[in-house]
């Protein structure tokens, strides 16, 4: 089929390139000329594992990028809306969704066959039917359900795994205003194997996306609340506690041969210094606000947010328990990206941690395998921050090391400390290092007394 994708960000470009890889003809549209030129020269404007080779394979064959929205829509059967929904601190801002809907509508005036418009951006329930659909009707002068259809097809793409998540999905949610919209959308997903397909109305599709992310975020904040209690109980380590919980066969089923399956879902039931990224913090807050507007207080989700806002400061508390005065304390912060495998720093717990350390006068070294401190504007402005070029460099000549992001490279810390014959206090915000493998260790969910290995 021929598809247009409006908004060439992380979701839009991945969607376009992956649909092209499934044999469809895809055109990505964006207003940013520089971005389009980059894509057309086969360079993704952001880092996403596996995307560049696919882009190289399909560019100028069954995938192209353009700034000409009208032409893209006229030559397509389906148009996806994948523009951003920025968060204003309380709710999502629909101005890009509305603007692109108006443009799509005016392009539809010149389309003389049935066309399907599908919202893929994460939007609160009712947005597709009550905001996008009326704009499309008004600007096209045509009738939804007759001349064109409207669908909602949420994405479940993890940054860093987006190509695999798209190509080999766990579910496909087909939202539509009517059967015809759903049928056309579903036909696009032939070729995705025997994956579960859920056919629902648009509001349900919108709600599924928010509920999925809210559940995962809830699991993380729940694990962190338990961790904070464990750290107040002498001799109790949250890693053992949650490890025991994970052995519930409803979480990790036992196969007939006695082996356990450990679904990746279970790793959201691990404690740490908080979740970040462009989705969880924003989606949970947006759902709380959506509930508020409908007179439904989302008390659990309110707490999911507040536990998460406080969680990075557990790292600061652990440090303060050992070094009460941060003035001129030399501290390394390991990891700026909100999670491994991405250069995305949005809502990363590293940011409030570095800001707090800087405010309290610490001398900070920062190291991340991909992100440089100077590329992040909020860090650039702070005093007393230096960029370490290597992990080894980051470990040298500091009093304490705060491990924030679960980058695999950080597993080498014990070995490097041994080699360098140094013993800074290691505060493990991801509980990824064996607590007896370094000379001085503190971790989230472990009592405040540092573990001194023998
Ligand atoms: C998430 C959802 O997983 C995805 O389905 C949705 O479409 C977009 O939002 P993403 O934000 O890329 O994707 O990342 P994810 O890998 O889920 O991580 C989100 C947060 O959870 C991160 O802060 C990460 O550190 C944390 N996390 C992730 C865990 O604590 N444990 C994990 O096992 C994975």
Coordinates of N, CA, C and O and ligand atoms in Angstrom, one line a residue, residues 10 155-159 171 209 213 216 220 264 267-268 270 274-280 283 338-340 430, ligand 1:
X10 N 11.2 10.3 15.8 CA 11.6 9.0 16.2 C 10.5 8.0 15.8 O 10.7 7.0 15.1
X155 N 1.6 3.4 19.0 CA 2.9 2.7 18.9 C 3.3 2.2 20.2 O 3.0 2.8 21.2
X156 N 4.0 1.1 20.2 CA 4.6 0.5 21.4 C 6.1 0.3 21.2 O 6.6 -0.8 21.2
X157 N 6.8 1.4 20.9 CA 8.2 1.3 20.5 C 9.1 1.8 21.6 O 9.0 3.0 22.0
X158 N 10.0 0.9 22.0 CA 11.0 1.4 23.0 C 12.1 2.0 22.3 O 12.6 1.5 21.3
X159 N 12.6 3.2 22.8 CA 13.8 3.8 22.2 C 14.9 2.8 22.3 O 15.1 2.1 23.3
X171 N 1.8 -6.8 19.8 CA 0.3 -6.6 19.6 C 0.2 -5.5 18.5 O 1.0 -4.6 18.4
X209 N -2.9 2.7 25.0 CA -1.5 3.2 25.0 C -1.1 3.8 26.4 O -0.1 3.5 27.0
X213 N 1.6 2.2 29.3 CA 2.8 3.0 29.9 C 2.6 3.2 31.4 O 3.6 3.2 32.2
X216 N 3.6 0.1 33.4 CA 5.0 -0.1 33.6 C 5.6 0.9 34.5 O 6.5 0.6 35.4
X220 N 7.6 0.4 38.3 CA 8.9 1.0 38.7 C 8.8 1.8 40.0 O 9.6 1.6 40.9
X264 N 10.6 -10.0 30.0 CA 11.4 -8.7 30.2 C 10.6 -7.7 31.0 O 11.1 -6.9 31.7
X267 N 11.6 -6.9 34.5 CA 12.7 -6.0 34.9 C 12.1 -4.6 35.2 O 12.9 -3.7 35.7
X268 N 10.9 -4.3 35.0 CA 10.3 -3.1 35.4 C 9.9 -3.2 36.9 O 9.6 -2.2 37.6
X270 N 12.1 -3.8 39.2 CA 13.5 -3.7 39.8 C 13.6 -2.2 40.3 O 13.0 -1.3 39.7
X274 N 15.0 5.9 39.4 CA 13.8 6.5 38.8 C 13.8 6.3 37.3 O 14.8 6.1 36.6
X275 N 12.6 6.5 36.7 CA 12.4 6.4 35.3 C 12.4 7.7 34.6 O 12.2 8.7 35.3
X276 N 12.7 7.7 33.3 CA 12.7 8.9 32.5 C 12.2 8.7 31.1 O 11.5 7.7 30.9
X277 N 12.7 9.5 30.2 CA 12.4 9.3 28.8 C 11.2 10.2 28.4 O 10.7 11.0 29.2
X278 N 10.9 10.1 27.1 CA 9.9 11.0 26.5 C 8.5 10.5 26.8 O 7.5 11.2 26.4
X279 N 8.3 9.3 27.3 CA 7.0 8.7 27.4 C 6.5 8.6 28.8 O 5.4 9.2 29.2
X280 N 7.1 7.8 29.7 CA 6.5 7.5 31.0 C 6.2 8.7 31.8 O 5.0 8.9 32.2
X283 N 3.3 10.6 30.0 CA 2.1 9.9 29.8 C 1.3 9.8 31.1 O 0.1 9.9 31.2
X338 N 18.7 8.6 29.5 CA 17.7 8.2 30.5 C 17.7 6.7 30.6 O 17.2 6.1 31.6
X339 N 18.3 6.0 29.7 CA 18.4 4.5 29.7 C 19.5 4.1 28.8 O 19.9 4.9 27.9
X340 N 20.0 2.9 28.9 CA 21.1 2.5 27.9 C 20.6 2.4 26.5 O 19.4 2.2 26.3
X430 N 21.5 1.6 39.9 CA 20.7 0.6 39.1 C 20.9 -0.8 39.7 O 20.4 -1.7 39.1
Ligands
LIG1 C1 8.3 3.2 26.6 C2 7.5 2.0 26.4 O1 8.2 0.8 26.8 C3 7.0 1.8 25.0 O2 6.3 0.6 24.8 C4 6.2 3.1 24.6 O3 5.7 3.0 23.3 C5 7.1 4.3 24.8 O4 7.5 4.3 26.2 P1 10.8 4.0 26.3 O5 10.4 5.3 27.0 O6 11.6 4.0 25.1 O7 9.4 3.2 25.9 O8 11.5 3.1 27.3 P2 11.5 1.8 28.2 O9 12.6 0.9 27.7 O10 10.2 1.2 28.5 O11 12.1 2.6 29.5 C6 11.3 3.6 30.2 C7 11.9 3.8 31.5 O12 11.8 2.6 32.3 C8 13.3 4.2 31.5 O13 13.6 5.1 32.5 C9 14.0 2.9 31.9 O14 15.2 3.1 32.6 C10 13.0 2.2 32.8 N1 13.1 0.8 32.6 C11 13.0 0.2 31.4 C12 13.2 0.0 33.8 O15 13.3 0.5 34.9 N2 13.3 -1.3 33.6 C13 13.2 -1.9 32.4 O16 13.3 -3.1 32.3 C14 13.1 -1.1 31.3

